[in-house]
Coordinates of C-alpha atoms and ligand atoms in Angstrom, one line a residue:
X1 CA 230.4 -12.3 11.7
X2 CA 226.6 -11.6 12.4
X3 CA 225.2 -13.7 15.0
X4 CA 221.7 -12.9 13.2
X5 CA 220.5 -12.7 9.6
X6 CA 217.9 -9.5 9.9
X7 CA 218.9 -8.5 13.9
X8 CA 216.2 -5.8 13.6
X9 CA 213.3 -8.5 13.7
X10 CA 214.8 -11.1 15.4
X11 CA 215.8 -9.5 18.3
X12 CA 212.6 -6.8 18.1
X13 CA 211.1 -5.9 21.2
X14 CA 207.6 -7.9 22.2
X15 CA 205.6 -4.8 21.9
X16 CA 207.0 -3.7 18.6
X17 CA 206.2 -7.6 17.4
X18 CA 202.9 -7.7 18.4
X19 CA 202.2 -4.3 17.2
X20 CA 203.8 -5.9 13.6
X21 CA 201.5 -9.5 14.4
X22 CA 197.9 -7.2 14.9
X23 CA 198.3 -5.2 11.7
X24 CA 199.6 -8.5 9.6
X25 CA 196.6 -10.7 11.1
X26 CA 193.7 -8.1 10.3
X27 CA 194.8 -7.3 7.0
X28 CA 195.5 -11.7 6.3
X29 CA 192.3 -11.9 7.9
X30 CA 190.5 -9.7 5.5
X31 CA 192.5 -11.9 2.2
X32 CA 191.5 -14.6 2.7
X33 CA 188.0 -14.3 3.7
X34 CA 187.3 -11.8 0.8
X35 CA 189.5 -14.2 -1.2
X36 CA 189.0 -18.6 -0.2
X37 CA 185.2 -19.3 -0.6
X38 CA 186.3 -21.8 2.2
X39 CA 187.8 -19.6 4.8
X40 CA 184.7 -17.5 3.8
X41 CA 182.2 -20.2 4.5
X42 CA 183.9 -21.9 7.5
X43 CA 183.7 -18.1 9.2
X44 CA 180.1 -17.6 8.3
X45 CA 179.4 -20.9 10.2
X46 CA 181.3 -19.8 13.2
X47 CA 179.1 -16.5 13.1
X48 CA 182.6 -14.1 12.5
X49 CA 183.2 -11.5 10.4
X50 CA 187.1 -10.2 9.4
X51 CA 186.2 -6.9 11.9
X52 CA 185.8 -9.6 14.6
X53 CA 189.5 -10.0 14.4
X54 CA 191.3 -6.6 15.6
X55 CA 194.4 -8.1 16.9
X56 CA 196.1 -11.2 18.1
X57 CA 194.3 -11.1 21.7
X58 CA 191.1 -12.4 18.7
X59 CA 192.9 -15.4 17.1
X60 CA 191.2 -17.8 19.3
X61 CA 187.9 -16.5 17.7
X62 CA 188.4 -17.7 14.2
X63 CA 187.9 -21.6 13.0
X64 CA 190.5 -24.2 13.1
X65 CA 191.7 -25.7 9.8
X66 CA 192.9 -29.5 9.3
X67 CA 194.8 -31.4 6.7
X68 CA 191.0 -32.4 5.4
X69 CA 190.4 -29.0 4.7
X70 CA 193.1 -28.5 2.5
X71 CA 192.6 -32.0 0.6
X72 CA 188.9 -31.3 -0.1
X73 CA 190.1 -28.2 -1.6
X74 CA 192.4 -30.1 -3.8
X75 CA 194.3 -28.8 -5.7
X76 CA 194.0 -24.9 -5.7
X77 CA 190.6 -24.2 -3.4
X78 CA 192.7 -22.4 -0.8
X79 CA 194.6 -20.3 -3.4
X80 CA 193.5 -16.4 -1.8
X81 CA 195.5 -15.2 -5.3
X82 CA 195.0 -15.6 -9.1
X83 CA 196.8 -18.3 -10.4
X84 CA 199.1 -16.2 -12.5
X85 CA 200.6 -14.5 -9.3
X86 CA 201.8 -17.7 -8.2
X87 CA 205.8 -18.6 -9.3
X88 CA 206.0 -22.2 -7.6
X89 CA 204.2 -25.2 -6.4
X90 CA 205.7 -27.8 -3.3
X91 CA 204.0 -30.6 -2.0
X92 CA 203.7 -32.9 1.3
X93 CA 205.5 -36.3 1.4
X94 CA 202.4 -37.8 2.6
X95 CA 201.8 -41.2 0.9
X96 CA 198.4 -41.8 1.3
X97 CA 195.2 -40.5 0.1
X98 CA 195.5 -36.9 -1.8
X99 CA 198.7 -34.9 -1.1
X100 CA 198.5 -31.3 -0.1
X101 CA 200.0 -29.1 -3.1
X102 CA 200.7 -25.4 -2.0
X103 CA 201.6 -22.2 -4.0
X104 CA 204.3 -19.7 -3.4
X105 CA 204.1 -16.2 -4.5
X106 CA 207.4 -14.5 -5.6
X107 CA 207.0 -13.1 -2.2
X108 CA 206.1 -16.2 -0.5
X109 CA 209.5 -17.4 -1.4
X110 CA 211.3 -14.4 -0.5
X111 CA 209.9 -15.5 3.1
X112 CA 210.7 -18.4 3.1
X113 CA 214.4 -18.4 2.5
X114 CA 215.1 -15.5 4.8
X115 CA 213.5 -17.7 7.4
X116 CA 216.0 -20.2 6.5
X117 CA 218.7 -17.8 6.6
X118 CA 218.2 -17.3 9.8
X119 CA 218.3 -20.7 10.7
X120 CA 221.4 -20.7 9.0
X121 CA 223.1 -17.8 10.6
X122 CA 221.9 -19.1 13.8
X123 CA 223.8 -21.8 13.4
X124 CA 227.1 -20.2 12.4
X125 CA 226.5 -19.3 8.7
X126 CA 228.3 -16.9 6.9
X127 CA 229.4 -16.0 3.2
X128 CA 232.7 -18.0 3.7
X129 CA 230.4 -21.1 4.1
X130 CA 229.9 -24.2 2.2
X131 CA 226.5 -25.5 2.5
X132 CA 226.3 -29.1 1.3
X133 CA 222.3 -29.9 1.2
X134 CA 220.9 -33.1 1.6
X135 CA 217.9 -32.9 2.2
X136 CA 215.5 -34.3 -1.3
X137 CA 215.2 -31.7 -3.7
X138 CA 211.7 -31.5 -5.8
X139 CA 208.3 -30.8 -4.4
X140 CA 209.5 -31.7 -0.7
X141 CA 210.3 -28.6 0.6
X142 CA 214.0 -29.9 2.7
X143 CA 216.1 -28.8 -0.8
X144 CA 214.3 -25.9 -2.2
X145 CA 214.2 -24.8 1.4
X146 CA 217.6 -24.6 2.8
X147 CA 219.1 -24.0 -0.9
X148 CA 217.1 -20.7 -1.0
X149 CA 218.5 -19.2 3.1
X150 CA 221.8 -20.6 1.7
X151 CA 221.1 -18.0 -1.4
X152 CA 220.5 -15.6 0.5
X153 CA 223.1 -15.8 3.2
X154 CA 225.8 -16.0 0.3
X155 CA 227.1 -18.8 1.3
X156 CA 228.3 -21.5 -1.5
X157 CA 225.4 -23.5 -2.0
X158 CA 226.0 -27.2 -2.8
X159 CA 222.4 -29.2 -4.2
X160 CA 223.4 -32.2 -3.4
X161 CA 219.9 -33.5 -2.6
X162 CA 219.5 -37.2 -1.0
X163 CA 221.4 -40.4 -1.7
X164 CA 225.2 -41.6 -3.2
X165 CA 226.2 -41.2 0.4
X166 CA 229.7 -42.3 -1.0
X167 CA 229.8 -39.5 -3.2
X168 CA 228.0 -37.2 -0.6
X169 CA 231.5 -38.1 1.5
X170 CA 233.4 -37.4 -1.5
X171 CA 232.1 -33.7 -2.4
X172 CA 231.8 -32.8 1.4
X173 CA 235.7 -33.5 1.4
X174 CA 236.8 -32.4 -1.9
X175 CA 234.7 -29.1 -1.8
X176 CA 235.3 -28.6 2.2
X177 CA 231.6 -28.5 3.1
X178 CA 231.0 -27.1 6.7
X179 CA 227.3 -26.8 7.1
X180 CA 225.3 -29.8 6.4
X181 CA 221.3 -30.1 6.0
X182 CA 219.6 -33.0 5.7
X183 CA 217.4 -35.3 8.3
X184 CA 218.9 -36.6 11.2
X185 CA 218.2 -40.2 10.5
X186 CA 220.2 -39.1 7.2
X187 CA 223.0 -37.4 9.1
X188 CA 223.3 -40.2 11.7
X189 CA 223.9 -42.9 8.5
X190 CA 226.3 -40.2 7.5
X191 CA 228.2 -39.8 10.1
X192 CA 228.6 -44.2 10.5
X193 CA 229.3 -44.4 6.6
X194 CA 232.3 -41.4 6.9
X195 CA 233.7 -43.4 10.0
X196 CA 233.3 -46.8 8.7
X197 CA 235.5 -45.6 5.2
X198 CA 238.0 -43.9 7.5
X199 CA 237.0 -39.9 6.2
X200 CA 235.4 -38.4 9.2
X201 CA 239.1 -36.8 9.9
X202 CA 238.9 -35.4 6.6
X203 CA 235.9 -33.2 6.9
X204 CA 235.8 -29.4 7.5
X205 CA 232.1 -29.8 8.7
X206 CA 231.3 -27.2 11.5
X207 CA 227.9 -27.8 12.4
X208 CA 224.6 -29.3 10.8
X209 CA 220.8 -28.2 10.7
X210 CA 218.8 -31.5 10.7
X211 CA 214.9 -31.7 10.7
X212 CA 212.0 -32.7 9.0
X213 CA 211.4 -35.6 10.9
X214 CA 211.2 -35.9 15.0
X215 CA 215.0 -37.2 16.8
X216 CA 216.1 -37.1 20.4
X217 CA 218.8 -35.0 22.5
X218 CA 220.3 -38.4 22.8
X219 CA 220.2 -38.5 18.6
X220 CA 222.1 -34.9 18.7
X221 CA 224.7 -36.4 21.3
X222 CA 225.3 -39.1 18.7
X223 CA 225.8 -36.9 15.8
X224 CA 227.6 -34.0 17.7
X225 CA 230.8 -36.8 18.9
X226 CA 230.6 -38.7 15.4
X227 CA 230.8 -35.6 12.9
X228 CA 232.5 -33.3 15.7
X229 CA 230.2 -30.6 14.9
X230 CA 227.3 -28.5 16.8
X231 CA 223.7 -30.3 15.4
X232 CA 220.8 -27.6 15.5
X233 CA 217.3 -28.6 14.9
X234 CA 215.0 -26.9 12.5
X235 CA 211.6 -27.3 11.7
X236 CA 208.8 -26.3 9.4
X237 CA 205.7 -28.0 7.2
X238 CA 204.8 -27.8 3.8
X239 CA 201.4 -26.1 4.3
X240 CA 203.0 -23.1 6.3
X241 CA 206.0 -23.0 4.2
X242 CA 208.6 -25.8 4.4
X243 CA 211.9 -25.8 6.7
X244 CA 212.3 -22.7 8.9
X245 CA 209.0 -21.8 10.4
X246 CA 211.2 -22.2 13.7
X247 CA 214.8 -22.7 13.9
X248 CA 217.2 -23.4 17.1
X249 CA 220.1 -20.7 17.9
X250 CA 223.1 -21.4 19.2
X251 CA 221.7 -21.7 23.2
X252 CA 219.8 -25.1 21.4
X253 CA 217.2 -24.8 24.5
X254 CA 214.2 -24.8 21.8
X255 CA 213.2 -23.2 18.0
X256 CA 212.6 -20.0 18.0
X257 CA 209.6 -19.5 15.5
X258 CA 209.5 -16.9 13.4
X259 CA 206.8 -15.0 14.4
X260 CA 206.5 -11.9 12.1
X261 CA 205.4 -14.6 9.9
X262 CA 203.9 -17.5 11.5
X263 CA 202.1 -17.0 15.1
X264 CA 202.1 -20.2 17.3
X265 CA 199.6 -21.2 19.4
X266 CA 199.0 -24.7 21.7
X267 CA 195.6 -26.2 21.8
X268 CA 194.3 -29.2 24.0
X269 CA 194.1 -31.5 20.7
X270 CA 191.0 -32.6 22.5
X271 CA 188.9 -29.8 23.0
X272 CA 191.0 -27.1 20.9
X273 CA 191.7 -24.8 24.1
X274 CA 194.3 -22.4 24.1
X275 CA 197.2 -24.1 26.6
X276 CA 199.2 -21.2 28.4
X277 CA 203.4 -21.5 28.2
X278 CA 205.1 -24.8 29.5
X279 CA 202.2 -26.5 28.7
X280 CA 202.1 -29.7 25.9
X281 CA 199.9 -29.5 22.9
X282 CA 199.4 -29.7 19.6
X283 CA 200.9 -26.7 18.2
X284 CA 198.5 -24.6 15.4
X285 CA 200.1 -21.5 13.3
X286 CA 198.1 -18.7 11.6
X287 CA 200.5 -17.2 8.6
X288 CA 200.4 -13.3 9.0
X289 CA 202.7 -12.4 6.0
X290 CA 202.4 -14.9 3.1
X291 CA 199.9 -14.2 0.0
X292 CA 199.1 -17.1 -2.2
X293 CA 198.3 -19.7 0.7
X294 CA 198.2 -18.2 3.9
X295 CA 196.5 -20.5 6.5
X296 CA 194.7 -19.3 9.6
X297 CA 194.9 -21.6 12.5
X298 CA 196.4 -24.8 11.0
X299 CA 196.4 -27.4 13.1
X300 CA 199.4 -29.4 12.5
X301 CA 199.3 -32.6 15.0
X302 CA 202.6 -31.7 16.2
X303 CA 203.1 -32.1 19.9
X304 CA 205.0 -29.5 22.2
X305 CA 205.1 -26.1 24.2
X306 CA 205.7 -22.6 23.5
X307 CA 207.8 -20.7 25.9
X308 CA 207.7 -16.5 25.5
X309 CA 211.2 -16.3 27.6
X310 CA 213.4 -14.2 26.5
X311 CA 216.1 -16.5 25.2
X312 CA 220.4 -16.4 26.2
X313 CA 221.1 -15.2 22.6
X314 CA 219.1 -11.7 22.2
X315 CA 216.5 -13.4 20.1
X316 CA 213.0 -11.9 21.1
X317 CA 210.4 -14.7 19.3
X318 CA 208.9 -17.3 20.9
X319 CA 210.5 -20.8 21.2
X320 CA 208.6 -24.5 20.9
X321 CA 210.7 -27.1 22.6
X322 CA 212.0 -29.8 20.7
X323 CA 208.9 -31.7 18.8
X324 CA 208.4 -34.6 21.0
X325 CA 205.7 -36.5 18.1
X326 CA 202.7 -36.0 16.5
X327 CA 199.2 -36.7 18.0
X328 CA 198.9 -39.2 14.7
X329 CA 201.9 -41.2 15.0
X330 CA 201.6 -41.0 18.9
X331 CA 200.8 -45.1 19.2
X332 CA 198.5 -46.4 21.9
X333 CA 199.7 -49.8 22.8
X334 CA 197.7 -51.6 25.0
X335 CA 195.9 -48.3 26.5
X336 CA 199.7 -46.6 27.0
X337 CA 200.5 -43.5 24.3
X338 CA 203.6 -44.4 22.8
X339 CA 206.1 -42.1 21.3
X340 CA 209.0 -43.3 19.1
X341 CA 211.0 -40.6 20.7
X342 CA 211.3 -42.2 23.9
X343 CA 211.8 -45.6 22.9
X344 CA 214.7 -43.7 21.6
X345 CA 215.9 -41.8 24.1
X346 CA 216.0 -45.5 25.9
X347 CA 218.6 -47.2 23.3
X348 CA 220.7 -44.4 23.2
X349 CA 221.2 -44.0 26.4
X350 CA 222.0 -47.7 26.4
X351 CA 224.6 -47.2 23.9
X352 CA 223.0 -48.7 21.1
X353 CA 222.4 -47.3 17.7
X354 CA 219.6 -45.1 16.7
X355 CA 218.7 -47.5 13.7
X356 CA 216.0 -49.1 14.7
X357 CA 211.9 -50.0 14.0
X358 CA 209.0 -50.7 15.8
X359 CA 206.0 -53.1 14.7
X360 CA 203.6 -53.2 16.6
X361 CA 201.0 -56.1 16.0
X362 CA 197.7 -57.7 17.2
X363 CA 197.8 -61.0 18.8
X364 CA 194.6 -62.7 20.4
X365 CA 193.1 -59.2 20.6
X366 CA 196.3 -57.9 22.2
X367 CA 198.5 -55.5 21.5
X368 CA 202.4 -56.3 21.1
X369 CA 205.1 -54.2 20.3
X370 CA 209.1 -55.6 19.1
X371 CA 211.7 -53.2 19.1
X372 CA 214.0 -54.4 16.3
X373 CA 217.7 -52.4 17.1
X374 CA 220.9 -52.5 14.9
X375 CA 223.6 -53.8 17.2
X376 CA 227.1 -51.8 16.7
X377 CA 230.0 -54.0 14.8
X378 CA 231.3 -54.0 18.3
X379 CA 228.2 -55.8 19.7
X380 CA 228.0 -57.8 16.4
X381 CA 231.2 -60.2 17.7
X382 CA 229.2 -61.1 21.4
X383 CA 228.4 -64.0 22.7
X384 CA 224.5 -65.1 22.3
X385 CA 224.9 -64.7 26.0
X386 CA 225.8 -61.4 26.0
X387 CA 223.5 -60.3 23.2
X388 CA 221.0 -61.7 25.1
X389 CA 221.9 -59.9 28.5
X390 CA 221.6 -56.5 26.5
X391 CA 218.5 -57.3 25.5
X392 CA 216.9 -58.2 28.9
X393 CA 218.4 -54.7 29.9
X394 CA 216.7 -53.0 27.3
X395 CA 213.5 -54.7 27.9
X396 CA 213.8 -53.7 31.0
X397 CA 214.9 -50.3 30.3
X398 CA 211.7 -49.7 28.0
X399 CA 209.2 -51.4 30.8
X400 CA 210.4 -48.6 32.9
X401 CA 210.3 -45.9 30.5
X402 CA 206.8 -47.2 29.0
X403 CA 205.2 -48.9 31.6
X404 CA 204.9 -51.9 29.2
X405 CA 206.7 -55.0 27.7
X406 CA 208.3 -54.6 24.8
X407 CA 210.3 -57.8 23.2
X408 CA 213.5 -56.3 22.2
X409 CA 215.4 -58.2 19.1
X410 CA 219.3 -57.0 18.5
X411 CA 219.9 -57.0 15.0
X412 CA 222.8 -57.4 12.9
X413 CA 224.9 -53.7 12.2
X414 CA 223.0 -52.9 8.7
X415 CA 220.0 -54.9 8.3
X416 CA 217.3 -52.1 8.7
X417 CA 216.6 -50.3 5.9
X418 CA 217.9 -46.9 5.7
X419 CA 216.3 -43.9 4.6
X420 CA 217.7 -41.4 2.4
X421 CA 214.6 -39.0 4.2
X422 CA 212.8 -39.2 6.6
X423 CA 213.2 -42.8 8.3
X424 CA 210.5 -45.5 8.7
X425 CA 210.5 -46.0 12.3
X426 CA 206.9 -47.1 12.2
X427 CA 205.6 -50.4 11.1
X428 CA 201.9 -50.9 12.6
X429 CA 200.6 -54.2 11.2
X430 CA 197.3 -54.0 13.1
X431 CA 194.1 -53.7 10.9
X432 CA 191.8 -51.9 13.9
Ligands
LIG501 O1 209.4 -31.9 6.7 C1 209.8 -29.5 6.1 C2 211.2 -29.6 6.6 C3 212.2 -29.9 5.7 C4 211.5 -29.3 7.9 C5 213.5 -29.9 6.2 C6 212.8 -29.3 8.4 C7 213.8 -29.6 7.5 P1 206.7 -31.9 5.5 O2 207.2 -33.0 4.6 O3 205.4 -31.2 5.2 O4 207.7 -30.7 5.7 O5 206.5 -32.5 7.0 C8 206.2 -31.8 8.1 O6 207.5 -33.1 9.6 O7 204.5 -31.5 10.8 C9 206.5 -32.6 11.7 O8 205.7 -33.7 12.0 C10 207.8 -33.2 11.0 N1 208.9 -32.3 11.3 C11 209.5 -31.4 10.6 N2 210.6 -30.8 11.2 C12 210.7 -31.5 12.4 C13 211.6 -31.5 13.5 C14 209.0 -30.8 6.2 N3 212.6 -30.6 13.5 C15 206.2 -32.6 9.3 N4 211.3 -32.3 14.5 C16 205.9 -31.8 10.6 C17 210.3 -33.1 14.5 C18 209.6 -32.5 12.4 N5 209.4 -33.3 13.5

């Protein structure tokens, strides 16, 4: 069995990739510019021209593009392609004000699932596999995604899509699933539901690719001893592509991002400086292969650093560490930037569970946050005493994590709402 889907590219050498990244940049360049009035107006502004752009070393020349960009353009401003070239649509979960709708060429799609194949094999996928896919199928890219790298792979492909967890545990023992997609909040509630009814022993799951939404090495931990399996992260947006723009191997120190398609960059989100390796950022990508929609230097709020190391398991492309938030849904409570993922990291590592939800409020002009955490069915039969000492230990816990007090409520096993997506960790209740 293959440790990689196309070895050739993935384990390319730097100079052979870069050499592959100059002559896919110029020629993008040149598409879209000749193509997207937009791209063509926001690089007149900037004073550029597409022979400005003769290799990667220029990508820090040409403009930035935002989410706004792409909703002023609603719905098909950005296309570089006739509309007749295009064979599908996908669209971003966003809730509020106008989603982002993107367009796939034949080819676009080809990309796409051999990026998840990738991620796939990287994770131990073969032909003999039975991929059981949770992830929502429809214009979220999750289903479409990981159903298309499991096409290509060969591997059985089961479309399971989100929700009926009782019958998600049924086919994943009656059909013998071993890989399993979906988000990790999703894989978590999984993996208590399978235990909780007494199946876990009867699954054949090997190991599970989990994404779309940001979770801790504490969260992987969790998952890895519940399902006994090896959790990889994957990641990807709808405006690049969906699932698989980077993908973790089997070292899981980082995503490799695919980088004959996608070149990442980090930027100070402040003053939109290029950061060197090992440095946090927001990360930006510039699509060098795709046709319909390719974006130059999308910006895509999401927080880490890019390492050009050669990684353990012969893959040449660059990895991003493990997302650690976004610069949107990064709070700032009381002056102090807040990530979810470390109030995380804090109740696993206290042994709780990783259902849990923040609101953060307003009171008398100041901030307050409450950390509202499911206790285990363990916990559940404490004393109020007892419940009450945890609490004070997490309190304290997050004071030194955060720098600030947090009031810390243990709830009963069940009583947040799960999410059959991504999970609502979020709830923000101040009108600023
Ligand atoms: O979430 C695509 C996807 C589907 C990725 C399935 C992985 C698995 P969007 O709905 O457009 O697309 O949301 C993209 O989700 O900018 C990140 O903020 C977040 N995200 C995605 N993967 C990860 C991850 C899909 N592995 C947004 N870790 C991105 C942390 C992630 N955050």
């Amino acid at each position: 069995m293959s440790k990689y889907f196309q070895e050739d590219i993935e384990t390319i050498s730097r100079e052979e990739l870069e050499k592959l990244q100059n002559e896919r940049l110029v020629e993008t360049v040149n598409h879209v510019y000749n193509n997207v009035p937009a791209y063509k107006a926001k690089m007149d502004e900037k004073g550029i021209t597409p022979s400005d752009i003769k290799g990667i070393e220029d990508l820090h020349k040409l403009p930035f593009v935002v989410k706004d960009d792409l909703r002023n353009e609603y719905p098909d401003g950005m296309l570089a392609l006739p509309l007749e070239d295009c064979v599908r649509i996908q669209s971003t979960s966003g809730t509020t004000g106008r989603r982002v709708v993107v367009y796939y060429t034949q080819d676009d799609i080809r990309i796409w699932d051999e990026c998840c194949a990738r991620a796939l094999v990287a994770a131990g996928c073969s032909k003999s596999d039975v991929v059981h896919v949770s992830y929502g199928y429809g214009l979220f890219t999750g289903g479409a995604g990981l159903n298309g790298g499991s096409h290509m792979v060969g591997s059985l492909t089961l479309p399971m899509s989100s929700g009926n967890t009782d019958r998600q545990l049924q086919f994943m023992q009656d059909l013998k699933s071993t890989i399993l997609c979906c988000t990790p909040s999703y894989g978590a509630y999984l993996a208590e539901s399978a235990i909780e009814r007494g199946v876990v022993d009867n699954l054949h799951l090997k190991a599970g690719i989990f994404g779309a939404e940001a979770w801790s090495e504490e969260m992987r931990g969790d998952i890895e001893k519940k399902l006994n399996i090896k959790a990889h992260d994957i990641y990807g947006l709808t405006e690049i592509s969906g699932p698989g723009v980077a993908f973790e191997c089997g070292e899981q120190n980082g995503l490799h991002v695919n980088e004959d398609h996608f070149i990442p960059e980090i930027i100070d989100p402040e003053t939109g400086e290029v950061l060197p390796d090992g440095e946090k950022g927001e990360l930006v990508f510039t699509c060098i292969s795709k046709k319909a929609m390719p974006l130059l230097r999308y910006r895509t709020r999401d927080i880490t650093s890019l390492t050009h190391e050669k990684c353990a398991c012969g893959r040449t492309h660059a990895r991003i560490q493990r997302l650690m938030g976004r610069t949107d849904d990064m709070l700032i409570i009381k002056g102090v930037n807040v990530f979810p993922s470390q109030i995380e990291e804090v109740l696993i590592n206290q042994k709780l569970t990783p259902n849990y939800q923040l609101i953060v409020d307003r009171v008398n002009n100041s901030d307050t946050l409450e950390v509202l955490v499911e206790m285990t069915p363990e916990m559940f039969s404490d004393t109020v005493g007892t419940i009450e000492k945890t609490e004070r230990k997490i309190v304290s816990a997050l004071k030194s994590m955060l720098g600030i007090y947090a009031k810390v409520s243990l709830v009963s096993p069940k009583s947040i709402e799960r999410s059959e997506g991504k999970a609502v960790r979020v709830i923000d209740k101040r009108k600023i």
